[in-house]
């Protein structure tokens, strides 16, 4: 059995309405002045409920409405300066992954000289940065898992890349996981952040760091996300599905979770084409899973069991990858071509270079290089030159290149999507059958995850460096 060290933190309270206890928890911590950072476009009712709970405890509040959906270093500087000017002893990070990362990073840099760039992984080789004030995180999406990790992904204006600031102290002292808050997510963000959660858990299992702890925690994450994502997508008010997705996203990054080439490709695609991170994961996760099939046969069969599929199938990797793609179609997640990206750009030298700069692929158990990166990007786009990998990856014949081509699929291993009104996600006889209404829903970003003009990276990504870090990546 592999050796491993646990790094589990933060403490967590999970349940409907628990975010109302935020003020009480800050008071227990002894905080007198709290800087509250939250997504600028969160519904007012959510913001006021949490902030009012803080002021009700007699705690002075320094609000920061974060306008940055890409983790810009400008936001870190703004929060850091507010904290210095007001001498706060507590931080609240509430929102999607980018806002949480901005507040997390600022909480580590209050006593540190600038510029920020000197503390990014690859530039900084010192000890973990400490945090002297208390930190509470409240995620408002179900996928990024930023509340559970030591990573802060920051868009450096100087370097022109998404870089990682990493410290165990970046993990919150306490997390409120409140499914009520996620009910405001529109279908598109529910779908794409949900695919981020699925990819986190799948990649954590299919990497060189996978261990028995990963199997237990990420296995449960996959059971929850696979059984509930489509329901949450179709039934936004379904609190049971929302609760299960909130927990799935959290667990996916608490199981000593690292990753593989899938997240490196997703990060590169997002940075190059300004596509939300979870959307990129929807393209890359099935391809990455199939790519690791030889080295990760045991883990992929475990994933199949989590999905309620036949784990004894001789084509289990293709079965699982195809099922993932079918779930993506059923939620109307657009293909690269449908987002206006050409295949030439998708597999270009520039995109490949960004993939290879991302450190997560170093955890991939299957040999990975520039050539395989290009081939896998092509597979993610939907048109790969199979011969170039000498069998390293196949074109998934059971997967239609676009959602509206589902009727052209021919694959006995995984049945086609059935357009049955009112059907909910279920597994039957080892195969995934996803229920979907015939109507097509309008794709749109969640109101607090808008793309910022000039965004040098993706809406959200989190990643620890491959070297010198313990505790997982996201």
Coordinates of C-alpha atoms in Angstrom, one line a residue:
X1 CA 0.0 0.0 0.0
X2 CA 1.3 3.5 -0.9
X3 CA 2.4 5.8 1.9
X4 CA 0.7 9.2 2.2
X5 CA 0.2 12.0 4.6
X6 CA -3.1 13.7 5.2
X7 CA -3.4 17.4 5.2
X8 CA -7.2 17.8 5.9
X9 CA -8.3 21.2 6.7
X10 CA -10.6 23.3 6.9
X11 CA -13.2 22.5 9.5
X12 CA -16.7 22.4 7.8
X13 CA -20.3 22.9 8.6
X14 CA -22.7 21.6 6.0
X15 CA -26.4 22.2 5.6
X16 CA -29.3 24.4 4.5
X17 CA -29.0 27.9 5.9
X18 CA -25.8 27.4 7.8
X19 CA -24.3 30.5 6.2
X20 CA -26.4 32.5 8.6
X21 CA -24.0 31.4 11.4
X22 CA -21.0 33.2 9.8
X23 CA -21.1 36.1 12.3
X24 CA -21.4 33.7 15.3
X25 CA -18.3 31.8 14.1
X26 CA -16.3 35.0 13.7
X27 CA -17.3 36.0 17.2
X28 CA -16.1 32.6 18.5
X29 CA -12.8 33.3 16.8
X30 CA -12.6 36.6 18.7
X31 CA -12.7 38.8 15.6
X32 CA -13.5 42.5 16.0
X33 CA -13.1 43.7 12.4
X34 CA -13.8 41.5 9.4
X35 CA -13.0 42.2 5.7
X36 CA -15.8 40.5 3.8
X37 CA -14.9 39.8 0.1
X38 CA -17.8 38.6 -2.1
X39 CA -18.7 38.4 -5.8
X40 CA -19.9 41.7 -7.0
X41 CA -22.9 40.2 -8.7
X42 CA -24.1 37.8 -6.1
X43 CA -27.8 38.2 -5.3
X44 CA -28.3 40.9 -2.7
X45 CA -30.4 38.6 -0.5
X46 CA -27.4 36.2 -0.2
X47 CA -24.9 38.9 0.6
X48 CA -27.1 40.7 3.1
X49 CA -28.0 37.5 5.0
X50 CA -24.3 36.7 5.6
X51 CA -23.1 40.2 6.2
X52 CA -25.9 41.0 8.5
X53 CA -25.0 38.0 10.6
X54 CA -21.6 39.5 11.1
X55 CA -22.7 43.0 12.1
X56 CA -25.4 41.5 14.4
X57 CA -22.5 40.2 16.5
X58 CA -21.1 43.7 17.0
X59 CA -18.3 43.0 14.6
X60 CA -17.1 45.9 12.4
X61 CA -17.5 45.1 8.7
X62 CA -15.2 46.1 5.9
X63 CA -17.1 45.1 2.7
X64 CA -15.3 44.4 -0.6
X65 CA -17.5 43.7 -3.6
X66 CA -15.1 41.8 -5.9
X67 CA -15.6 42.7 -9.6
X68 CA -12.9 40.3 -10.9
X69 CA -14.0 36.9 -12.3
X70 CA -10.5 35.9 -13.2
X71 CA -8.6 36.1 -10.0
X72 CA -6.7 39.2 -11.1
X73 CA -3.7 40.4 -9.0
X74 CA -5.3 43.8 -8.9
X75 CA -8.0 42.4 -6.7
X76 CA -5.4 40.9 -4.4
X77 CA -3.7 44.3 -4.1
X78 CA -7.0 46.0 -3.3
X79 CA -8.0 43.5 -0.6
X80 CA -4.5 43.5 0.9
X81 CA -4.5 47.3 1.1
X82 CA -8.0 47.4 2.7
X83 CA -6.8 44.9 5.3
X84 CA -3.7 46.9 6.1
X85 CA -5.6 50.2 6.3
X86 CA -8.3 48.8 8.6
X87 CA -6.1 46.4 10.6
X88 CA -8.7 43.6 10.2
X89 CA -8.4 40.4 12.2
X90 CA -10.8 38.3 10.0
X91 CA -11.5 37.6 6.4
X92 CA -14.6 36.3 4.6
X93 CA -14.2 34.8 1.2
X94 CA -17.6 34.3 -0.4
X95 CA -18.3 33.5 -4.0
X96 CA -16.8 31.5 -6.9
X97 CA -13.3 30.3 -7.0
X98 CA -11.8 33.5 -8.2
X99 CA -13.1 35.7 -5.5
X100 CA -12.2 33.1 -2.9
X101 CA -8.7 32.9 -4.3
X102 CA -8.3 36.7 -4.3
X103 CA -9.2 36.9 -0.6
X104 CA -7.2 33.9 0.3
X105 CA -4.1 35.3 -1.3
X106 CA -4.6 38.8 0.2
X107 CA -4.9 37.2 3.7
X108 CA -1.4 35.7 3.2
X109 CA 0.3 38.9 2.0
X110 CA -0.8 41.5 4.5
X111 CA 2.6 41.5 6.2
X112 CA 4.6 40.7 3.0
X113 CA 6.4 43.2 0.8
X114 CA 5.3 43.5 -2.8
X115 CA 5.4 42.6 -5.7
X116 CA 3.1 39.6 -5.5
X117 CA 4.9 37.8 -8.3
X118 CA 7.9 36.9 -6.1
X119 CA 5.6 34.6 -4.0
X120 CA 4.3 32.5 -6.9
X121 CA 5.3 28.9 -7.2
X122 CA 8.3 28.7 -9.4
X123 CA 9.6 32.0 -8.2
X124 CA 9.3 31.5 -4.4
X125 CA 11.2 28.7 -2.6
X126 CA 10.7 29.8 1.0
X127 CA 8.5 28.4 3.7
X128 CA 4.7 28.4 3.6
X129 CA 3.4 32.0 3.9
X130 CA 1.6 32.4 7.3
X131 CA -1.8 33.9 7.8
X132 CA -2.3 35.9 11.0
X133 CA -6.1 36.7 10.7
X134 CA -8.9 34.2 10.7
X135 CA -10.5 33.1 7.4
X136 CA -14.0 31.8 6.7
X137 CA -14.9 30.6 3.2
X138 CA -18.4 30.2 1.7
X139 CA -18.6 28.8 -1.8
X140 CA -21.5 29.9 -4.0
X141 CA -20.9 27.4 -6.8
X142 CA -20.5 23.6 -6.8
X143 CA -17.3 22.7 -8.6
X144 CA -14.2 24.8 -8.1
X145 CA -13.5 23.5 -4.6
X146 CA -11.3 26.5 -3.8
X147 CA -12.6 26.5 -0.3
X148 CA -10.8 23.2 0.3
X149 CA -7.3 23.9 -1.1
X150 CA -4.0 25.5 -0.3
X151 CA -3.9 27.1 -3.8
X152 CA -4.6 30.6 -4.9
X153 CA -4.7 31.0 -8.6
X154 CA -3.9 34.6 -9.5
X155 CA -3.8 36.2 -13.0
X156 CA -0.5 38.1 -13.0
X157 CA -0.7 41.2 -15.1
X158 CA 3.1 41.3 -15.2
X159 CA 3.7 37.7 -16.1
X160 CA 0.7 37.4 -18.4
X161 CA -0.2 34.0 -16.9
X162 CA -2.3 32.4 -14.3
X163 CA 0.1 31.7 -11.5
X164 CA -0.2 29.8 -8.2
X165 CA 0.4 31.2 -4.7
X166 CA 0.4 28.2 -2.4
X167 CA 0.4 27.7 1.4
X168 CA -1.3 25.5 3.9
X169 CA -2.5 28.7 5.6
X170 CA -4.6 29.5 2.5
X171 CA -7.0 26.8 3.7
X172 CA -9.8 28.5 5.6
X173 CA -10.2 28.0 9.3
X174 CA -13.8 27.2 8.7
X175 CA -16.1 26.6 5.7
X176 CA -19.9 27.0 5.5
X177 CA -21.2 24.7 2.8
X178 CA -24.8 26.0 2.3
X179 CA -26.7 24.4 -0.6
X180 CA -29.4 27.2 -0.3
X181 CA -26.9 29.6 -1.7
X182 CA -26.3 27.6 -4.9
X183 CA -30.0 27.7 -6.0
X184 CA -29.4 30.9 -7.8
X185 CA -26.9 29.3 -10.2
X186 CA -28.3 29.2 -13.8
X187 CA -28.2 25.9 -15.7
X188 CA -25.0 26.7 -17.6
X189 CA -22.9 27.3 -14.5
X190 CA -24.4 24.4 -12.7
X191 CA -23.4 22.2 -15.6
X192 CA -19.9 23.5 -16.1
X193 CA -18.9 23.8 -12.5
X194 CA -20.3 20.3 -12.0
X195 CA -18.0 18.9 -14.7
X196 CA -15.1 20.6 -12.9
X197 CA -16.1 18.6 -9.8
X198 CA -16.2 15.4 -11.8
X199 CA -12.9 16.0 -13.5
X200 CA -11.2 16.8 -10.1
X201 CA -12.2 13.5 -8.7
X202 CA -11.5 11.5 -11.8
X203 CA -8.1 13.0 -12.2
X204 CA -7.2 12.6 -8.6
X205 CA -7.8 8.9 -9.0
X206 CA -6.0 8.6 -12.3
X207 CA -2.7 10.1 -11.2
X208 CA 0.6 9.0 -9.6
X209 CA -0.5 10.4 -6.2
X210 CA -3.7 8.3 -6.0
X211 CA -4.0 6.2 -2.8
X212 CA -6.6 4.5 -0.6
X213 CA -7.6 7.8 0.9
X214 CA -8.2 9.3 -2.6
X215 CA -10.3 6.2 -3.5
X216 CA -12.5 6.7 -0.5
X217 CA -13.1 10.4 -0.6
X218 CA -13.0 11.0 -4.4
X219 CA -15.0 7.8 -5.0
X220 CA -17.8 9.2 -2.9
X221 CA -17.5 12.6 -4.6
X222 CA -18.1 10.8 -8.0
X223 CA -21.0 8.9 -6.7
X224 CA -22.7 12.1 -5.6
X225 CA -21.8 14.2 -8.6
X226 CA -22.8 11.5 -11.2
X227 CA -26.1 10.9 -9.5
X228 CA -27.1 14.5 -8.9
X229 CA -25.5 16.8 -11.5
X230 CA -28.1 16.4 -14.2
X231 CA -30.9 16.7 -11.7
X232 CA -29.5 20.0 -10.3
X233 CA -29.1 21.2 -13.9
X234 CA -32.8 20.5 -14.8
X235 CA -34.3 21.2 -11.4
X236 CA -32.5 24.2 -9.9
X237 CA -34.8 24.3 -6.8
X238 CA -34.0 20.6 -6.0
X239 CA -32.2 21.1 -2.7
X240 CA -31.3 17.5 -2.3
X241 CA -29.4 17.6 -5.6
X242 CA -27.9 20.9 -4.8
X243 CA -26.7 19.6 -1.4
X244 CA -25.2 16.5 -3.0
X245 CA -23.4 18.6 -5.6
X246 CA -22.0 21.0 -2.9
X247 CA -20.6 18.1 -1.0
X248 CA -19.3 16.4 -4.1
X249 CA -17.3 19.5 -5.1
X250 CA -15.9 19.8 -1.6
X251 CA -14.9 16.2 -1.3
X252 CA -13.3 16.2 -4.8
X253 CA -10.5 18.4 -3.5
X254 CA -10.1 17.0 0.1
X255 CA -9.1 13.5 -1.0
X256 CA -5.4 14.5 -1.3
X257 CA -6.4 15.4 -4.8
X258 CA -3.8 16.0 -7.5
X259 CA -4.5 15.7 -11.2
X260 CA -3.2 14.8 -14.5
X261 CA -2.9 16.1 -18.1
X262 CA -6.7 16.8 -18.3
X263 CA -6.4 19.9 -16.0
X264 CA -3.2 21.1 -17.7
X265 CA -5.1 21.1 -21.0
X266 CA -8.2 22.7 -19.4
X267 CA -6.0 25.5 -17.9
X268 CA -4.3 26.1 -21.2
X269 CA -7.5 26.2 -23.2
X270 CA -9.1 28.6 -20.7
X271 CA -6.1 30.9 -20.7
X272 CA -5.8 30.9 -24.5
X273 CA -9.5 31.2 -25.4
X274 CA -11.0 32.8 -22.3
X275 CA -13.4 29.9 -21.7
X276 CA -14.7 29.2 -18.2
X277 CA -12.6 26.5 -16.5
X278 CA -15.4 24.0 -15.9
X279 CA -16.4 24.3 -19.6
X280 CA -12.8 23.4 -20.5
X281 CA -12.9 20.4 -18.2
X282 CA -16.0 19.1 -19.9
X283 CA -13.9 18.9 -23.1
X284 CA -10.8 17.4 -21.6
X285 CA -11.9 15.1 -18.7
X286 CA -13.1 12.2 -20.9
X287 CA -10.0 12.4 -23.1
X288 CA -7.7 12.4 -20.1
X289 CA -9.4 9.5 -18.5
X290 CA -9.2 7.3 -21.6
X291 CA -5.5 8.3 -22.1
X292 CA -4.6 6.9 -18.7
X293 CA -6.5 3.6 -19.2
X294 CA -3.5 1.3 -19.2
X295 CA -1.8 2.6 -16.1
X296 CA -5.1 3.3 -14.3
X297 CA -7.3 0.2 -15.2
X298 CA -8.1 -0.4 -11.5
X299 CA -9.0 3.2 -10.8
X300 CA -11.1 3.5 -14.0
X301 CA -13.1 0.4 -13.0
X302 CA -13.6 2.1 -9.6
X303 CA -14.9 5.1 -11.4
X304 CA -17.2 2.9 -13.4
X305 CA -18.7 1.5 -10.2
X306 CA -19.2 5.0 -8.9
X307 CA -21.1 5.8 -12.1
X308 CA -23.2 2.7 -11.7
X309 CA -21.7 1.1 -14.8
X310 CA -20.3 -2.3 -15.6
X311 CA -16.8 -2.4 -14.1
X312 CA -16.1 -5.8 -15.6
X313 CA -16.5 -4.5 -19.2
X314 CA -13.5 -5.1 -21.5
X315 CA -14.1 -1.6 -22.9
X316 CA -14.6 0.0 -19.5
X317 CA -12.4 3.1 -20.2
X318 CA -14.2 3.9 -23.4
X319 CA -17.5 3.2 -21.8
X320 CA -16.8 5.7 -19.0
X321 CA -15.4 8.3 -21.3
X322 CA -18.3 8.0 -23.6
X323 CA -20.8 8.3 -20.7
X324 CA -19.1 11.5 -19.5
X325 CA -19.4 13.0 -23.0
X326 CA -23.0 12.1 -23.2
X327 CA -23.6 13.8 -19.9
X328 CA -21.9 16.9 -21.4
X329 CA -24.3 16.8 -24.4
X330 CA -27.3 16.4 -22.2
X331 CA -26.5 19.7 -20.5
X332 CA -26.0 21.5 -23.8
X333 CA -22.4 22.4 -23.1
X334 CA -21.1 23.9 -26.4
X335 CA -18.2 22.3 -28.3
X336 CA -15.1 24.3 -29.1
X337 CA -16.3 24.9 -32.6
X338 CA -19.7 26.1 -31.3
X339 CA -17.8 28.7 -29.3
X340 CA -16.0 29.9 -32.4
X341 CA -12.7 28.2 -31.9
X342 CA -11.0 26.6 -34.9
X343 CA -9.3 23.3 -34.7
X344 CA -6.0 24.9 -35.9
X345 CA -6.0 27.3 -33.0
X346 CA -7.1 24.6 -30.5
X347 CA -4.1 22.4 -31.3
X348 CA -1.6 25.1 -32.1
X349 CA 1.9 25.5 -30.8
X350 CA 0.8 28.3 -28.6
X351 CA -1.9 26.2 -26.9
X352 CA 0.5 23.2 -26.6
X353 CA 3.1 25.4 -25.0
X354 CA 0.6 26.6 -22.4
X355 CA -0.3 23.0 -21.6
X356 CA 3.4 22.1 -21.1
X357 CA 3.9 25.1 -18.8
X358 CA 1.2 23.9 -16.5
X359 CA 2.7 21.7 -13.7
X360 CA -0.2 19.3 -13.1
X361 CA 0.6 17.0 -16.1
X362 CA 3.7 15.9 -14.2
X363 CA 1.3 13.8 -12.0
X364 CA 0.0 11.9 -15.1
X365 CA 0.8 8.2 -14.9
X366 CA 1.0 7.9 -18.7
X367 CA 3.9 9.4 -20.6
X368 CA 3.0 12.9 -21.7
X369 CA 4.8 15.3 -24.0
X370 CA 4.1 17.9 -26.6
X371 CA 3.1 15.4 -29.2
X372 CA 0.6 13.7 -27.0
X373 CA -0.7 17.1 -25.8
X374 CA -1.4 18.1 -29.4
X375 CA -3.1 14.7 -30.1
X376 CA -5.3 14.9 -26.9
X377 CA -6.3 18.5 -27.7
X378 CA -7.4 17.3 -31.1
X379 CA -9.4 14.5 -29.4
X380 CA -11.0 17.1 -27.1
X381 CA -11.9 19.2 -30.1
X382 CA -13.5 16.1 -31.7
X383 CA -11.1 15.4 -34.6
X384 CA -7.9 13.6 -33.7
X385 CA -5.3 11.9 -35.9
X386 CA -5.5 8.5 -34.2
X387 CA -2.4 7.1 -35.8
X388 CA -0.1 9.7 -34.2
X389 CA -0.4 8.2 -30.8
X390 CA 0.1 4.6 -31.9
X391 CA -2.9 3.5 -29.9
X392 CA -2.3 5.9 -27.0
X393 CA -5.8 7.3 -27.5
X394 CA -8.7 6.5 -29.8
X395 CA -11.4 8.6 -31.3
X396 CA -14.3 7.7 -29.1
X397 CA -16.6 6.4 -31.8
X398 CA -19.6 6.4 -29.5
X399 CA -19.4 10.1 -29.0
X400 CA -21.0 12.6 -31.4
X401 CA -18.8 15.7 -32.0
X402 CA -21.6 18.0 -31.2
X403 CA -24.7 17.8 -29.0
X404 CA -27.1 18.0 -31.8
X405 CA -25.4 15.0 -33.5
X406 CA -26.3 12.6 -30.8
X407 CA -28.5 10.7 -33.1
X408 CA -25.5 9.7 -35.2
X409 CA -23.8 7.8 -32.4
X410 CA -23.2 4.1 -32.8
X411 CA -21.8 2.4 -29.7
X412 CA -23.4 -0.7 -28.2
X413 CA -21.4 -0.3 -25.0
X414 CA -23.1 2.9 -24.0
X415 CA -26.7 3.4 -25.0
X416 CA -27.8 6.7 -26.7
X417 CA -29.3 9.6 -24.9
X418 CA -33.0 9.2 -24.6
X419 CA -35.1 12.4 -24.9
X420 CA -37.7 11.5 -22.4
X421 CA -39.4 14.5 -20.7
X422 CA -39.2 14.5 -17.0
X423 CA -36.5 11.7 -16.8
X424 CA -33.8 12.2 -14.2
X425 CA -30.2 10.9 -14.3
X426 CA -30.0 7.3 -13.5
X427 CA -27.7 4.3 -14.2
X428 CA -29.2 1.1 -15.6
X429 CA -27.5 -2.2 -16.4
X430 CA -24.1 -0.7 -16.3
X431 CA -24.8 2.1 -18.7
X432 CA -25.7 5.7 -18.4
X433 CA -29.0 6.9 -19.7
X434 CA -29.5 10.6 -19.3
X435 CA -33.0 12.1 -19.5
X436 CA -33.3 15.4 -21.3
X437 CA -36.2 17.5 -22.5
X438 CA -36.3 18.2 -26.2
X439 CA -36.1 22.0 -25.6
X440 CA -32.7 23.6 -25.7
X441 CA -31.8 25.9 -22.8
X442 CA -30.0 29.2 -23.4
X443 CA -26.4 29.0 -22.4
X444 CA -25.2 31.9 -20.2
X445 CA -22.7 32.6 -17.5
X446 CA -23.8 32.9 -13.9
X447 CA -24.2 36.6 -13.2
X448 CA -21.2 36.6 -10.9
X449 CA -18.9 34.7 -13.3
X450 CA -18.8 37.1 -16.2
X451 CA -15.7 37.3 -18.3
X452 CA -13.7 40.4 -17.7
X453 CA -12.4 42.2 -20.9
X454 CA -8.7 41.6 -21.2
X455 CA -8.9 38.5 -19.0
X456 CA -5.5 36.9 -19.4
X457 CA -6.8 33.5 -18.2
X458 CA -9.8 31.5 -17.4
X459 CA -12.8 32.3 -15.2
X460 CA -11.4 30.0 -12.5
X461 CA -8.7 27.5 -12.1
X462 CA -6.7 26.3 -9.2
X463 CA -3.5 24.3 -9.3
X464 CA -0.6 23.5 -7.0
X465 CA 2.8 23.1 -8.5
X466 CA 4.0 19.7 -9.3
X467 CA 7.2 20.2 -7.4
X468 CA 7.7 20.9 -3.7
X469 CA 4.0 20.9 -2.7
X470 CA 2.0 18.4 -0.7
X471 CA -1.8 18.6 -0.3
X472 CA -3.2 18.4 -3.7
X473 CA -4.1 20.5 -6.7
X474 CA -7.3 21.9 -8.2

